[in-house]
Coordinates of C-alpha atoms in Angstrom, one line a residue:
M1 CA -7.9 -42.6 10.0
A2 CA -7.7 -39.2 8.4
L3 CA -9.0 -37.7 11.6
F4 CA -6.4 -39.5 13.7
G5 CA -3.6 -38.2 11.3
A6 CA -4.9 -34.6 11.6
L7 CA -5.0 -34.9 15.4
F8 CA -1.5 -36.3 15.5
L9 CA -0.1 -33.5 13.3
A10 CA -1.9 -30.9 15.5
L11 CA -0.3 -32.4 18.7
L12 CA 3.1 -32.5 17.0
A13 CA 2.8 -28.9 16.0
G14 CA 1.8 -27.9 19.5
A15 CA 4.7 -29.8 21.0
H16 CA 7.1 -27.8 18.9
A17 CA 5.4 -24.5 19.4
E18 CA 7.7 -22.1 21.3
I19 CA 6.5 -21.0 24.6
P20 CA 6.4 -17.2 25.1
G21 CA 8.5 -15.7 27.9
C22 CA 6.5 -12.4 27.7
K23 CA 2.9 -11.6 26.9
I24 CA 1.2 -8.2 26.4
R25 CA -2.5 -7.6 26.4
I26 CA -4.0 -4.3 25.2
T27 CA -7.6 -4.1 26.4
S28 CA -10.6 -2.1 25.2
Q29 CA -10.0 0.2 28.1
A30 CA -7.0 1.7 26.2
L31 CA -8.9 2.3 23.0
E32 CA -10.5 5.6 24.1
L33 CA -7.0 7.0 24.8
V34 CA -5.7 5.6 21.5
K35 CA -8.7 6.9 19.6
Q36 CA -8.3 10.5 20.9
E37 CA -4.6 10.6 19.9
G38 CA -5.3 8.9 16.6
L39 CA -8.2 11.3 15.7
R40 CA -6.1 14.3 16.5
F41 CA -3.4 12.9 14.2
L42 CA -6.0 12.0 11.5
E43 CA -7.5 15.5 11.5
Q44 CA -4.0 17.0 11.0
E45 CA -3.4 14.6 8.1
L46 CA -6.7 15.3 6.4
E47 CA -6.4 19.1 6.8
T48 CA -3.1 19.0 4.9
V49 CA -4.7 17.3 1.9
T50 CA -3.9 19.1 -1.4
I51 CA -6.2 18.7 -4.3
P52 CA -5.0 19.4 -7.9
N53 CA -6.6 22.1 -10.0
L54 CA -9.5 21.1 -12.2
G55 CA -9.9 22.7 -15.6
G56 CA -11.1 22.0 -19.1
R57 CA -13.9 22.2 -21.5
E58 CA -17.4 20.6 -21.6
G59 CA -19.2 21.6 -24.7
H60 CA -19.5 25.4 -24.6
F61 CA -18.3 25.5 -21.0
Y62 CA -14.8 26.5 -20.1
Y63 CA -14.0 26.1 -16.5
N64 CA -11.1 26.2 -14.0
I65 CA -11.3 25.2 -10.3
S66 CA -8.2 26.1 -8.3
E67 CA -6.8 26.7 -4.8
V68 CA -8.8 23.8 -3.4
T69 CA -8.2 23.6 0.4
V70 CA -9.8 21.8 3.3
T71 CA -10.7 24.6 5.7
A72 CA -12.4 22.6 8.5
L73 CA -12.8 19.0 9.5
Q74 CA -15.1 17.9 12.4
L75 CA -15.0 14.2 13.3
T76 CA -18.1 14.4 15.5
S77 CA -18.9 10.8 16.3
S78 CA -16.3 8.0 16.3
E79 CA -15.7 4.6 17.7
L80 CA -12.5 2.5 17.8
H81 CA -13.0 -1.2 18.5
F82 CA -11.4 -4.6 18.1
Q83 CA -12.7 -7.0 15.5
P84 CA -11.7 -10.6 15.6
E85 CA -9.4 -12.0 14.3
Q86 CA -6.7 -9.4 13.6
D87 CA -8.4 -6.1 12.9
L88 CA -8.7 -2.7 14.6
V89 CA -11.7 -0.8 13.2
L90 CA -12.2 3.0 13.3
Q91 CA -15.8 4.1 12.5
I92 CA -16.4 7.8 12.0
T93 CA -20.1 8.9 11.5
N94 CA -22.1 12.2 11.2
S95 CA -19.0 14.3 10.6
S96 CA -18.4 17.3 8.3
L97 CA -15.9 18.5 5.9
A98 CA -15.5 22.1 4.6
L99 CA -13.7 23.2 1.4
H100 CA -12.8 26.5 -0.1
F101 CA -11.8 27.0 -3.8
Q102 CA -11.7 29.6 -6.6
R103 CA -13.8 29.2 -9.8
Q104 CA -13.6 30.7 -13.3
L105 CA -16.3 29.8 -15.7
L106 CA -17.1 30.9 -19.3
Y107 CA -20.3 30.0 -21.1
W108 CA -20.6 31.5 -24.5
F109 CA -20.2 35.2 -23.6
F110 CA -21.1 34.9 -20.0
Y111 CA -18.2 34.9 -17.4
D112 CA -18.4 33.9 -13.8
G113 CA -15.6 34.1 -11.2
G114 CA -15.1 34.1 -7.5
S115 CA -14.9 31.7 -4.5
I116 CA -17.0 28.8 -3.3
N117 CA -17.3 27.6 0.2
A118 CA -18.6 24.0 0.1
S119 CA -19.3 21.7 3.0
A120 CA -20.2 18.0 3.2
E121 CA -22.3 16.8 6.1
G122 CA -23.1 13.3 7.2
V123 CA -19.6 12.1 6.3
S124 CA -19.0 8.5 7.3
I125 CA -15.6 6.8 7.2
R126 CA -14.9 3.2 8.1
T127 CA -11.3 2.1 8.3
S128 CA -10.0 -1.3 9.2
L129 CA -6.4 -2.0 10.1
Q130 CA -5.2 -5.6 9.8
L131 CA -2.4 -6.4 12.3
S132 CA 0.1 -9.1 11.8
R133 CA 3.7 -10.2 12.5
D134 CA 6.3 -9.2 9.9
P135 CA 9.3 -11.5 9.0
S136 CA 11.5 -9.8 11.7
G137 CA 8.9 -10.5 14.4
R138 CA 7.6 -7.0 14.7
L139 CA 4.0 -6.0 14.9
K140 CA 2.8 -4.2 11.7
V141 CA -0.2 -3.0 9.9
S142 CA -0.4 -5.4 7.0
N143 CA -3.5 -4.0 5.3
V144 CA -5.9 -1.0 5.4
S145 CA -9.4 -1.1 4.0
C146 CA -11.4 2.1 3.8
Q147 CA -15.0 3.1 3.0
A148 CA -16.2 6.7 2.8
S149 CA -19.5 8.3 2.1
V150 CA -21.3 11.7 2.4
S151 CA -25.1 12.3 2.6
R152 CA -25.5 16.1 2.1
L153 CA -23.6 18.8 0.4
Y154 CA -23.9 22.6 0.7
A155 CA -22.2 25.3 -1.4
A156 CA -22.2 29.1 -1.0
F157 CA -21.1 31.2 -4.0
G158 CA -19.6 34.7 -3.9
G159 CA -17.7 36.8 -6.4
T160 CA -18.6 38.4 -9.8
Y161 CA -20.9 37.4 -12.6
R162 CA -21.0 39.4 -15.8
S163 CA -21.9 39.1 -19.5
E164 CA -19.3 40.0 -22.0
L165 CA -22.2 41.2 -24.3
M166 CA -23.8 43.6 -21.8
C167 CA -20.5 44.7 -20.1
P168 CA -21.9 45.8 -16.8
T169 CA -19.6 47.2 -14.1
P170 CA -18.1 44.3 -12.2
G171 CA -18.9 44.1 -8.6
P172 CA -19.5 41.7 -5.8
G173 CA -22.6 39.6 -6.3
P174 CA -25.0 38.4 -3.5
P175 CA -24.0 35.1 -2.0
I176 CA -26.2 32.3 -3.3
T177 CA -26.7 29.1 -1.3
V178 CA -27.2 25.9 -3.3
I179 CA -28.5 22.8 -1.5
F180 CA -28.2 19.3 -2.8
P181 CA -30.3 17.1 -0.4
G182 CA -30.7 13.4 -0.4
P183 CA -28.3 10.5 0.0
G184 CA -27.5 10.1 -3.7
L185 CA -26.5 13.7 -4.5
G186 CA -27.3 12.9 -8.0
E187 CA -29.1 16.2 -9.1
G188 CA -28.9 19.8 -7.9
Q189 CA -31.9 21.5 -6.5
G190 CA -32.6 24.9 -5.0
L191 CA -31.7 27.2 -7.9
G192 CA -35.2 27.1 -9.5
S193 CA -36.1 29.7 -12.1
R194 CA -35.1 32.8 -10.1
L195 CA -31.9 33.2 -12.1
P196 CA -31.7 34.3 -15.7
S197 CA -31.4 31.3 -18.0
P198 CA -27.7 31.7 -18.9
R199 CA -26.7 32.2 -15.3
R200 CA -28.8 29.3 -14.1
K201 CA -27.1 27.2 -16.7
V202 CA -23.7 28.3 -15.4
Y203 CA -24.6 27.4 -11.8
E204 CA -26.2 24.1 -12.7
F205 CA -23.0 23.1 -14.5
L206 CA -21.0 24.4 -11.5
S207 CA -23.1 22.3 -9.2
T208 CA -22.2 19.2 -11.2
L209 CA -18.5 20.1 -10.8
I210 CA -18.9 20.5 -7.0
I211 CA -20.5 17.1 -6.7
S212 CA -17.8 15.5 -8.9
G213 CA -15.2 17.3 -6.9
M214 CA -16.5 16.0 -3.6
R215 CA -16.6 12.5 -5.0
F216 CA -13.1 13.0 -6.2
L217 CA -12.1 14.1 -2.7
L218 CA -13.6 11.0 -1.1
N219 CA -12.4 8.5 -3.7
Q220 CA -9.0 9.9 -4.4
Q221 CA -7.9 11.7 -1.2
I222 CA -9.5 10.6 2.1
C223 CA -9.1 6.9 1.8
P224 CA -5.5 7.1 0.4
V225 CA -4.6 9.5 3.2
L226 CA -5.9 6.9 5.7
Y227 CA -4.1 4.1 3.8
H228 CA -0.8 6.1 4.0
A229 CA -1.3 6.9 7.6
G230 CA -1.8 3.2 8.4
M231 CA 0.7 1.5 6.1
V232 CA 3.5 4.1 6.3
L233 CA 3.1 6.4 9.3
L234 CA 1.6 4.0 11.8
N235 CA 4.1 1.3 10.8
S236 CA 6.9 3.9 11.4
F237 CA 5.5 4.4 14.9
L238 CA 5.4 0.6 15.5
A239 CA 9.0 0.4 14.2
T240 CA 10.1 2.0 17.5
V241 CA 9.1 -1.2 19.3
P242 CA 12.4 -3.1 20.2
V243 CA 12.6 -6.5 18.6
R244 CA 16.2 -7.6 19.0
S245 CA 18.3 -5.0 20.8
S246 CA 21.1 -4.6 23.3
V247 CA 20.4 -4.0 27.0
D248 CA 24.0 -3.0 27.7
N249 CA 27.4 -3.9 26.3
L250 CA 27.1 -7.5 27.4
V251 CA 23.6 -8.7 26.9
G252 CA 20.7 -8.2 24.4
I253 CA 17.1 -9.1 24.4
D254 CA 14.8 -10.7 21.8
Y255 CA 11.3 -9.4 21.8
S256 CA 10.2 -10.9 18.5
L257 CA 6.5 -11.9 18.1
L258 CA 6.1 -15.6 17.9
K259 CA 2.8 -15.4 15.9
D260 CA 0.3 -13.0 14.6
P261 CA -1.6 -11.0 17.4
V262 CA -4.9 -12.5 18.5
V263 CA -7.8 -10.1 18.6
S264 CA -11.0 -10.6 20.4
T265 CA -13.9 -8.2 20.9
S266 CA -12.3 -6.9 24.1
S267 CA -8.5 -7.3 23.8
L268 CA -5.5 -7.7 21.6
D269 CA -3.0 -10.3 22.8
M270 CA 0.7 -10.6 21.7
D271 CA 3.1 -13.4 22.5
F272 CA 6.8 -12.4 22.5
R273 CA 9.9 -14.6 22.8
G274 CA 11.1 -12.6 25.8
A275 CA 14.6 -14.1 25.9
F276 CA 17.9 -12.5 26.8
F277 CA 21.2 -13.5 25.0
P278 CA 24.9 -12.7 25.4
L279 CA 25.9 -10.2 22.6
A280 CA 29.1 -12.2 22.0
Q281 CA 26.9 -15.2 21.2
G282 CA 24.3 -13.8 18.9
N283 CA 22.8 -17.2 18.0
W284 CA 22.8 -18.5 21.6
S285 CA 19.4 -19.7 22.8
L286 CA 18.2 -21.0 26.1
P287 CA 15.3 -23.6 25.9
N288 CA 12.1 -22.4 27.5
R289 CA 10.7 -25.0 29.8
A290 CA 8.9 -22.6 32.1
V291 CA 5.2 -22.3 32.7
E292 CA 3.5 -20.2 29.9
P293 CA 2.2 -16.9 31.4
Q294 CA -1.6 -16.4 31.3
L295 CA -3.6 -13.2 31.0
Q296 CA -7.2 -13.2 32.2
E297 CA -7.7 -9.6 33.5
E298 CA -9.2 -6.8 31.4
E299 CA -9.8 -4.0 33.9
R300 CA -6.6 -2.0 33.1
M301 CA -5.5 -0.6 29.8
V302 CA -2.5 -2.9 29.4
Y303 CA -1.2 -6.1 31.1
V304 CA 2.3 -7.4 30.8
A305 CA 3.2 -11.0 31.9
F306 CA 6.7 -12.4 32.5
S307 CA 7.5 -16.1 33.1
E308 CA 10.4 -17.5 35.1
F309 CA 12.1 -18.1 31.8
F310 CA 12.3 -14.4 31.1
F311 CA 14.4 -13.8 34.2
D312 CA 16.3 -17.1 34.0
S313 CA 17.5 -16.2 30.5
A314 CA 18.7 -12.8 31.7
M315 CA 20.8 -14.4 34.5
E316 CA 22.0 -17.2 32.3
S317 CA 23.1 -14.6 29.7
Y318 CA 25.0 -12.5 32.2
F319 CA 26.6 -15.7 33.6
Q320 CA 27.7 -16.7 30.0
A321 CA 29.1 -13.2 29.5
G322 CA 31.2 -13.5 32.6
A323 CA 29.5 -10.6 34.4
L324 CA 28.5 -12.5 37.6
Q325 CA 31.7 -12.0 39.6
L326 CA 33.2 -9.4 41.8
S327 CA 36.7 -8.8 43.2
L328 CA 37.5 -6.6 46.2
V329 CA 41.1 -5.8 46.9
G330 CA 42.8 -3.8 49.6
D331 CA 40.8 -0.6 50.4
K332 CA 37.7 -2.0 48.5
V333 CA 37.2 -4.5 51.3
P334 CA 35.1 -2.9 54.1
K335 CA 37.3 -2.2 57.1
D336 CA 35.2 -4.1 59.6
L337 CA 35.3 -7.2 57.4
D338 CA 39.0 -6.7 56.8
M339 CA 39.7 -6.8 60.5
L340 CA 37.6 -9.8 61.0
L341 CA 39.2 -11.7 58.2
R342 CA 42.7 -10.9 59.5
A343 CA 41.7 -12.1 62.9
S344 CA 40.1 -15.3 61.6
F345 CA 43.0 -16.2 59.3
F346 CA 45.8 -14.8 61.5
G347 CA 47.3 -18.2 62.2
S348 CA 47.3 -19.1 58.5
I349 CA 49.0 -15.8 57.6
V350 CA 51.7 -16.2 60.3
L351 CA 52.4 -19.8 59.2
L352 CA 53.0 -18.5 55.7
T353 CA 55.3 -15.6 56.8
P354 CA 54.9 -12.9 59.4
A355 CA 55.8 -10.3 56.8
M356 CA 52.4 -10.8 55.1
I357 CA 50.4 -9.7 58.1
D358 CA 50.1 -6.2 56.7
S359 CA 49.6 -7.2 53.1
P360 CA 46.3 -6.3 51.4
L361 CA 43.5 -8.9 51.5
K362 CA 41.5 -9.9 48.4
L363 CA 37.9 -11.1 48.5
E364 CA 36.6 -12.6 45.2
L365 CA 33.0 -13.7 44.6
R366 CA 32.2 -15.8 41.6
V367 CA 28.8 -17.2 40.8
M368 CA 29.3 -20.9 40.1
A369 CA 26.1 -21.6 38.1
P370 CA 23.4 -19.5 36.5
P371 CA 21.0 -18.2 39.2
R372 CA 17.4 -19.4 39.0
C373 CA 14.2 -17.5 39.5
T374 CA 11.2 -18.9 41.3
I375 CA 7.8 -17.1 41.1
K376 CA 5.1 -18.0 43.6
P377 CA 1.9 -16.2 44.7
S378 CA 3.8 -15.2 47.8
G379 CA 6.6 -13.5 46.0
T380 CA 9.6 -13.8 43.6
T381 CA 13.0 -15.2 44.8
I382 CA 16.3 -15.8 43.1
S383 CA 18.7 -18.5 44.2
V384 CA 22.4 -18.0 43.8
T385 CA 25.4 -20.3 44.6
A386 CA 28.8 -18.7 44.5
S387 CA 32.3 -19.3 45.6
V388 CA 34.1 -16.8 47.9
T389 CA 37.9 -16.9 47.7
I390 CA 39.9 -15.1 50.4
A391 CA 43.5 -14.4 49.6
V392 CA 46.4 -12.2 50.7
V393 CA 48.1 -10.1 48.1
P394 CA 51.7 -9.2 49.0
P395 CA 53.3 -6.4 47.0
N396 CA 55.1 -7.5 43.9
K397 CA 54.4 -11.2 44.7
P398 CA 51.8 -13.7 43.6
E399 CA 48.7 -13.8 45.8
V400 CA 48.3 -16.6 48.3
Q401 CA 44.9 -18.2 48.9
L402 CA 43.8 -18.5 52.5
S403 CA 40.4 -20.1 52.1
S404 CA 37.7 -21.1 49.6
I405 CA 34.1 -20.8 50.7
I406 CA 30.8 -21.8 49.1
M407 CA 28.0 -19.4 49.6
D408 CA 24.3 -20.1 49.1
A409 CA 22.0 -17.0 49.0
R410 CA 18.4 -16.3 48.3
L411 CA 17.3 -12.9 47.1
S412 CA 13.8 -11.5 47.1
A413 CA 13.0 -9.5 44.0
K414 CA 10.4 -6.7 43.6
M415 CA 9.4 -5.8 40.0
A416 CA 8.1 -2.4 38.9
L417 CA 7.4 -0.6 35.6
R418 CA 8.9 2.9 35.4
E419 CA 9.1 4.9 32.2
K420 CA 8.3 1.8 30.1
A421 CA 11.2 -0.2 31.6
L422 CA 11.0 -3.2 33.8
R423 CA 13.1 -2.6 36.9
V424 CA 14.1 -5.1 39.6
H425 CA 15.1 -4.4 43.2
L426 CA 16.9 -7.2 45.1
D427 CA 17.2 -7.8 48.8
L428 CA 19.3 -10.5 50.5
R429 CA 17.0 -12.7 52.6
K430 CA 18.9 -16.0 53.3
F431 CA 22.6 -16.5 53.4
R432 CA 24.7 -19.6 54.3
I433 CA 28.5 -20.3 53.9
Y434 CA 30.3 -23.5 54.2
S435 CA 33.7 -25.0 53.2
N436 CA 34.0 -27.5 50.4
Q437 CA 37.2 -28.8 52.0
S438 CA 36.0 -30.2 55.3
A439 CA 33.2 -30.1 58.0
L440 CA 35.7 -28.8 60.5
E441 CA 36.6 -25.8 58.3
S442 CA 32.8 -25.2 57.9
L443 CA 32.5 -24.9 61.7
A444 CA 35.4 -22.5 61.8
L445 CA 33.7 -20.3 59.2
I446 CA 30.6 -19.8 61.4
P447 CA 31.9 -16.5 62.9
L448 CA 32.3 -15.1 59.3
Q449 CA 28.7 -15.7 58.3
A450 CA 27.2 -12.6 59.8
P451 CA 30.0 -10.2 58.7
L452 CA 29.9 -11.6 55.2
K453 CA 26.2 -11.2 55.0
T454 CA 26.5 -7.6 56.2
M455 CA 29.3 -7.1 53.6
L456 CA 27.0 -8.4 50.9
Q457 CA 24.1 -6.2 52.0
L458 CA 26.2 -3.0 52.3
G459 CA 28.8 -3.5 49.7
V460 CA 27.6 -5.8 46.9
M461 CA 23.8 -5.5 46.8
P462 CA 23.9 -1.7 46.0
L463 CA 26.2 -2.4 43.1
I464 CA 23.8 -5.1 41.8
N465 CA 20.7 -2.9 42.3
E466 CA 22.4 0.0 40.5
R467 CA 22.6 -2.2 37.4
T468 CA 19.1 -3.6 37.7
R469 CA 17.6 -0.2 38.4
R470 CA 18.3 0.9 34.8
G471 CA 15.9 -1.8 33.8
V472 CA 15.0 -3.3 30.4
Q473 CA 12.6 -1.7 28.0
I474 CA 9.4 -3.7 27.3
P475 CA 8.0 -3.9 23.8
L476 CA 5.9 -0.8 23.4
P477 CA 6.4 2.1 21.0
E478 CA 8.2 5.3 21.9
G479 CA 6.3 8.1 23.5
M480 CA 4.0 5.8 25.7
D481 CA 4.4 5.3 29.4
F482 CA 2.7 3.6 32.3
L483 CA 0.6 4.9 35.2
R484 CA -0.7 3.2 38.4
E485 CA 1.1 -0.2 38.0
V486 CA -0.1 -3.2 40.0
V487 CA 2.1 -6.3 40.2
T488 CA 0.5 -9.7 40.8
N489 CA 2.4 -12.9 41.4
H490 CA 1.1 -16.3 40.1
A491 CA 2.6 -19.8 40.1
G492 CA 5.5 -19.6 37.6
F493 CA 4.8 -16.1 36.2
L494 CA 3.8 -12.6 37.2
T495 CA 1.6 -9.9 35.7
I496 CA 1.8 -6.1 35.8
G497 CA -1.4 -4.2 35.0
A498 CA -1.2 -0.5 34.2
D499 CA -2.8 2.4 32.5
L500 CA -1.2 4.2 29.5
H501 CA -0.6 7.8 28.6
F502 CA 1.1 9.5 25.7
V503 CA 4.2 11.5 26.6
K504 CA 4.3 13.0 23.2
G505 CA 1.8 13.5 20.4
L506 CA 1.6 10.9 17.7
R507 CA 2.6 13.4 15.0
E508 CA 5.6 14.6 17.0
M509 CA 6.8 11.0 17.5
I510 CA 6.5 10.2 13.8
E511 CA 8.0 13.4 12.5
K512 CA 11.1 12.8 14.6
R513 CA 11.7 9.6 12.7
P514 CA 11.7 10.7 9.1
E515 CA 14.0 7.9 8.0
K516 CA 11.4 5.4 9.1
N517 CA 8.8 7.0 6.8
R518 CA 10.7 6.3 3.6
P519 CA 11.2 2.7 2.7
A520 CA 14.7 1.9 1.5
D521 CA 13.4 -0.4 -1.2
P522 CA 11.8 1.6 -4.1
V523 CA 9.5 -1.3 -4.8
A524 CA 8.3 -1.2 -1.2
S525 CA 7.9 2.6 -1.4
Q526 CA 5.7 2.2 -4.5
A527 CA 3.6 -0.4 -2.9
A528 CA 3.1 1.7 0.2
S529 CA 1.8 4.6 -1.8
A530 CA -0.6 2.6 -3.8
P531 CA -3.6 1.6 -1.7
P532 CA -5.8 -1.4 -2.6
P533 CA -9.2 -0.6 -4.1
S534 CA -11.4 1.1 -1.5
T535 CA -15.1 1.9 -1.6
A536 CA -16.3 5.5 -1.4
A537 CA -19.8 6.8 -2.0
A538 CA -21.0 10.3 -2.4

């Protein structure tokens, strides 16, 4: 009985689940490109790390470590891969990190000062980004975990060493290389007994400081930098993805995620609402009863799928906004069509009054119901039914209707992705007019069918294509564009496969959005700057 109840609840939940109108798949083919740009950004972030001065007293030692800077960072070997269920993992191995800092040490009457160049080799960093849907429906990094370790540490000393008791003339001392082998880095080796006892004591103490300083760098600097880069900077980059925005002054589009992204070993899939709406009716929603788009391919970097609902909601929204109508008066009516209309309706005009023969004509097209999109493997078509009203407009007098015609048209639609916008080009394929008054009048309209079709092709379709050519942005961040797009039609939906490229660097895109890097809520700001416990080993 319990099993039956659970099954019933699962079916009920599935029945109420919203069907996506748009899907996007990022495949593992794109990860190499993303990794290159991400590592470039990460190197820039880590090289700007500032480490506070270290100073104090340990027994008879007085020390001060200052001007600590990262002089070089080499991320030699790295891998970026998907990890089910919601993670993106960056693994960096066998890398190196170089530091430069100034030292001042006093042990009894012995003073040592100068610079130290230290380097860590065998640096390994593993960062996992957990991806999810935020309350507004936007993709976000919800958590960052980090592990860092280093296997070997080298240090080269240069500067002055003197005893206050002997007071020798200060001068540059020979550089001494101190090597700390082994994974644990627990004890310093390599100094031996070649140095005088006080000086050896100084350098042994200094070696302990270097090890502690490197541990501090890994534990207190690298992982927090990665946490900040993911939770603040990368989320700022993802904030450029449109969620609910205007397409023009009449219609908007809702690209909110319907659920958390689904991550497999080879791809990341996202389901978007993909619904247009009239701006004047912000809460308006068209039920989605279309076929759910499916994504199976993984050969290209990215795949975008659109269902018939995506296009139906666009046309329904423009219909609700009153945009699917066109009025041509006087000189706006093509001359050939004007002459044909006057000849066809000459008798009707004369019966009204001969004085109206030279009055301007008016041709008004009004879509009677929202157009509908049909996607088949053979292509995409849009069906439109409109009324065509022909009238004469005498100066300073009310217009007089000559005829009302019903027009059925079928348009073929070609989709393309250009500059991260979905663009549509329409062609008139089938056209039929008839009268809703009588069959006899329909016969009389047959001579008008060819001229009206020509008028639509030459006068109306360019206006429509001018509007659709601007396109609508698809939900990808700023600074990314498509290359080598391939459109494939299926039954009820179409897919577009493409490769990606960065138009701008990741740092440039983030730095141009400083307002996005600072959360308005101080509580959120504090949370973003405080990473969860991370594991680092030196």
